Amino acid sequence: HTRAEALETRGMSAEERLGALIEFDLWGNRIDLSFALVMAHGVKAGDDDLLVDDAPRVVEHLLAKRGTVHLICDNAGTELAMDCALIDALLEHRHDVWMHVKAHPFYVSDTTVPDVHGFWRMLRARGGAEAALGERLVAAFEAGRLRVLPDYFWCSGTFLNAMPPHIHDA
C-alpha cells in the first residue's frame, strides 16, 4: 500500500478520522528512524509515550468550532506527508490552516517553503489518491485557505514561550 492509501480515512466518522490523523501526525517523527531513541523503541507508539493525551478534547474542539489552525511543521518527508493529511482533514471541516515552516534548513530535513510546494507537485504527479490530495491542498492554497509561512524563529533555539508577537498574535 502507498502512504496515501494507508492514510485514507475518509470512510471513518469525523471524530475517528481527525483522531487517527492527529495520532499519525504526532508520531510522524518516529517513522523518520533518524533518532537513536526511535531505533531503541521502534515506530509504534505506546500509551506510556505521552504524558497527557488531550486528543479527544482537541478533536471535539475542532469539530465544534471553525477558525484558523496553526500547524508547526518540523521535518520534510514522512512528517510533511502526515502534516498534509491532517491539513486536508482540517480544510474539509472548514478550518483555514497556516503552516509554519522554517525560513531555511536548520537541521538535515527541516521543512521549508520549497519542500512544501515540491511535495504538493510530487503528489499531483503520482495519480490516484495522492494526486487528489495534492489537488485539494493546492486549491486551498490558491484560495487563501492554506498559507505557508516561513520564519527564522523556527530555526532558533528559542522556547515557544518567547515566540515573537508577529507569530504569537497572528
Short mmCIF file of C-alpha atoms in Angstrom, two decimals:
data_model
loop_
_atom_site.label_atom_id
_atom_site.label_comp_id
_atom_site.label_asym_id
_atom_site.label_seq_id
_atom_site.Cartn_x
_atom_site.Cartn_y
_atom_site.Cartn_z
CA HIS A 1 0.00 0.00 0.00
CA THR A 2 1.08 3.57 -0.62
CA ARG A 3 1.27 6.06 2.24
CA ALA A 4 -1.78 7.84 0.84
CA GLU A 5 -3.77 4.59 0.89
CA ALA A 6 -2.61 3.90 4.44
CA LEU A 7 -3.82 7.36 5.45
CA GLU A 8 -7.11 7.11 3.58
CA THR A 9 -9.50 7.74 6.41
CA ARG A 10 -12.48 9.10 4.51
CA GLY A 11 -14.67 6.12 5.47
CA MET A 12 -14.34 6.88 9.17
CA SER A 13 -16.56 9.14 11.23
CA ALA A 14 -15.31 12.72 11.58
CA GLU A 15 -14.20 12.05 15.16
CA GLU A 16 -12.36 8.85 14.25
CA ARG A 17 -10.74 10.43 11.21
CA LEU A 18 -9.42 13.52 12.98
CA GLY A 19 -8.27 11.40 15.92
CA ALA A 20 -6.40 8.99 13.65
CA LEU A 21 -4.78 11.80 11.65
CA ILE A 22 -3.72 13.64 14.80
CA GLU A 23 -2.11 10.42 16.00
CA PHE A 24 -0.38 9.84 12.63
CA ASP A 25 0.88 13.43 12.69
CA LEU A 26 2.04 13.27 16.31
CA TRP A 27 4.10 10.16 15.74
CA GLY A 28 5.36 11.09 12.26
CA ASN A 29 8.85 11.67 13.62
CA ARG A 30 9.01 8.05 14.76
CA ILE A 31 8.77 6.94 11.14
CA ASP A 32 11.87 9.00 10.37
CA LEU A 33 14.07 6.50 12.26
CA SER A 34 16.86 9.08 12.45
CA PHE A 35 16.96 9.18 16.22
CA ALA A 36 18.70 6.62 18.41
CA LEU A 37 15.72 6.66 20.77
CA VAL A 38 13.41 5.70 17.93
CA MET A 39 15.71 2.87 16.97
CA ALA A 40 15.57 1.61 20.54
CA HIS A 41 11.78 1.87 20.89
CA GLY A 42 10.59 1.32 17.31
CA VAL A 43 7.97 3.18 15.30
CA LYS A 44 4.94 2.02 17.31
CA ALA A 45 3.75 4.46 19.94
CA GLY A 46 2.69 3.14 23.31
CA ASP A 47 0.37 4.50 25.98
CA ASP A 48 3.36 5.32 28.18
CA ASP A 49 4.92 7.54 25.48
CA LEU A 50 2.64 10.50 26.28
CA LEU A 51 2.47 12.49 29.48
CA VAL A 52 -1.04 13.72 28.64
CA ASP A 53 -3.32 12.75 25.76
CA ASP A 54 -5.76 15.56 25.02
CA ALA A 55 -6.53 14.32 21.51
CA PRO A 56 -10.22 13.61 22.24
CA ARG A 57 -10.68 17.18 23.54
CA VAL A 58 -8.79 18.59 20.56
CA VAL A 59 -11.00 16.64 18.13
CA GLU A 60 -14.13 17.80 19.95
CA HIS A 61 -12.95 21.41 19.74
CA LEU A 62 -12.03 21.14 16.05
CA LEU A 63 -15.43 19.71 15.20
CA ALA A 64 -17.38 22.25 17.31
CA LYS A 65 -15.66 25.44 16.16
CA ARG A 66 -14.39 26.80 12.87
CA GLY A 67 -11.36 29.03 12.57
CA THR A 68 -7.69 29.09 11.71
CA VAL A 69 -5.49 26.22 12.83
CA HIS A 70 -1.76 26.89 13.10
CA LEU A 71 0.42 23.86 12.39
CA ILE A 72 4.15 23.99 13.11
CA CYS A 73 5.93 21.81 10.56
CA ASP A 74 9.22 20.24 11.55
CA ASN A 75 10.67 17.80 9.03
CA ALA A 76 10.09 17.16 5.35
CA GLY A 77 9.49 13.63 4.07
CA THR A 78 7.12 11.42 6.01
CA GLU A 79 6.41 14.08 8.64
CA LEU A 80 5.34 16.56 5.95
CA ALA A 81 3.14 13.85 4.40
CA MET A 82 1.44 13.33 7.77
CA ASP A 83 1.06 17.11 8.19
CA CYS A 84 -0.59 17.36 4.78
CA ALA A 85 -3.02 14.51 5.51
CA LEU A 86 -4.10 16.25 8.72
CA ILE A 87 -4.33 19.61 6.95
CA ASP A 88 -6.60 18.05 4.32
CA ALA A 89 -8.99 16.88 7.04
CA LEU A 90 -8.91 20.28 8.77
CA LEU A 91 -9.70 22.02 5.49
CA GLU A 92 -12.56 19.58 4.92
CA HIS A 93 -14.01 20.66 8.27
CA ARG A 94 -13.93 24.29 7.08
CA HIS A 95 -10.86 25.38 9.03
CA ASP A 96 -8.24 27.58 7.45
CA VAL A 97 -4.70 26.32 8.06
CA TRP A 98 -1.45 28.20 8.46
CA MET A 99 1.61 26.00 8.00
CA HIS A 100 4.55 27.44 9.92
CA VAL A 101 7.79 26.30 8.30
CA LYS A 102 11.45 27.13 8.70
CA ALA A 103 12.92 30.04 6.72
CA HIS A 104 15.92 27.85 5.91
CA PRO A 105 17.01 24.35 6.92
CA PHE A 106 18.32 24.30 10.48
CA TYR A 107 18.92 20.57 10.55
CA VAL A 108 19.06 17.94 7.82
CA SER A 109 15.42 17.55 6.79
CA ASP A 110 13.70 20.69 8.06
CA THR A 111 10.55 21.72 6.19
CA THR A 112 10.89 24.90 4.11
CA VAL A 113 8.57 26.55 1.59
CA PRO A 114 10.22 24.80 -1.40
CA ASP A 115 9.76 21.44 0.37
CA VAL A 116 6.02 22.06 0.75
CA HIS A 117 5.47 23.09 -2.86
CA GLY A 118 7.73 20.29 -4.11
CA PHE A 119 5.78 17.74 -2.09
CA TRP A 120 2.50 19.01 -3.49
CA ARG A 121 3.92 18.75 -7.06
CA MET A 122 5.06 15.20 -6.33
CA LEU A 123 1.62 14.26 -5.03
CA ARG A 124 -0.11 15.70 -8.09
CA ALA A 125 2.21 13.78 -10.42
CA ARG A 126 1.56 10.38 -8.79
CA GLY A 127 -2.07 9.93 -9.74
CA GLY A 128 -4.84 8.33 -7.71
CA ALA A 129 -5.38 9.26 -4.07
CA GLU A 130 -2.05 11.10 -3.90
CA ALA A 131 -2.95 13.36 -6.83
CA ALA A 132 -6.37 14.08 -5.37
CA LEU A 133 -4.78 15.08 -2.06
CA GLY A 134 -2.28 17.29 -3.87
CA GLU A 135 -5.04 18.94 -5.90
CA ARG A 136 -7.08 19.69 -2.76
CA LEU A 137 -4.07 21.21 -0.98
CA VAL A 138 -3.07 23.37 -3.95
CA ALA A 139 -6.68 24.53 -4.43
CA ALA A 140 -6.87 25.52 -0.76
CA PHE A 141 -3.53 27.34 -1.06
CA GLU A 142 -4.69 29.21 -4.16
CA ALA A 143 -7.98 30.12 -2.43
CA GLY A 144 -6.07 31.54 0.56
CA ARG A 145 -7.40 28.93 2.99
CA LEU A 146 -3.97 27.31 3.33
CA ARG A 147 -0.96 29.51 3.95
CA VAL A 148 2.70 28.53 4.12
CA LEU A 149 4.54 30.90 6.45
CA PRO A 150 8.33 30.72 6.80
CA ASP A 151 10.02 32.30 9.79
CA TYR A 152 13.52 32.38 11.28
CA PHE A 153 12.04 31.79 14.75
CA TRP A 154 11.60 28.10 13.89
CA CYS A 155 15.36 27.90 13.18
CA SER A 156 16.31 29.26 16.59
CA GLY A 157 16.88 27.56 19.90
CA THR A 158 14.27 29.83 21.48
CA PHE A 159 11.46 28.33 23.53
CA LEU A 160 7.82 28.69 22.46
CA ASN A 161 7.02 30.97 25.39
CA ALA A 162 9.37 33.53 23.77
CA MET A 163 7.58 33.37 20.41
CA PRO A 164 7.65 36.79 18.72
CA PRO A 165 4.36 38.72 18.55
CA HIS A 166 4.13 38.54 14.75
CA ILE A 167 3.68 34.77 15.12
CA HIS A 168 2.01 34.55 18.52
CA ASP A 169 -0.64 37.18 17.78
CA ALA A 170 -1.39 36.03 14.21
#
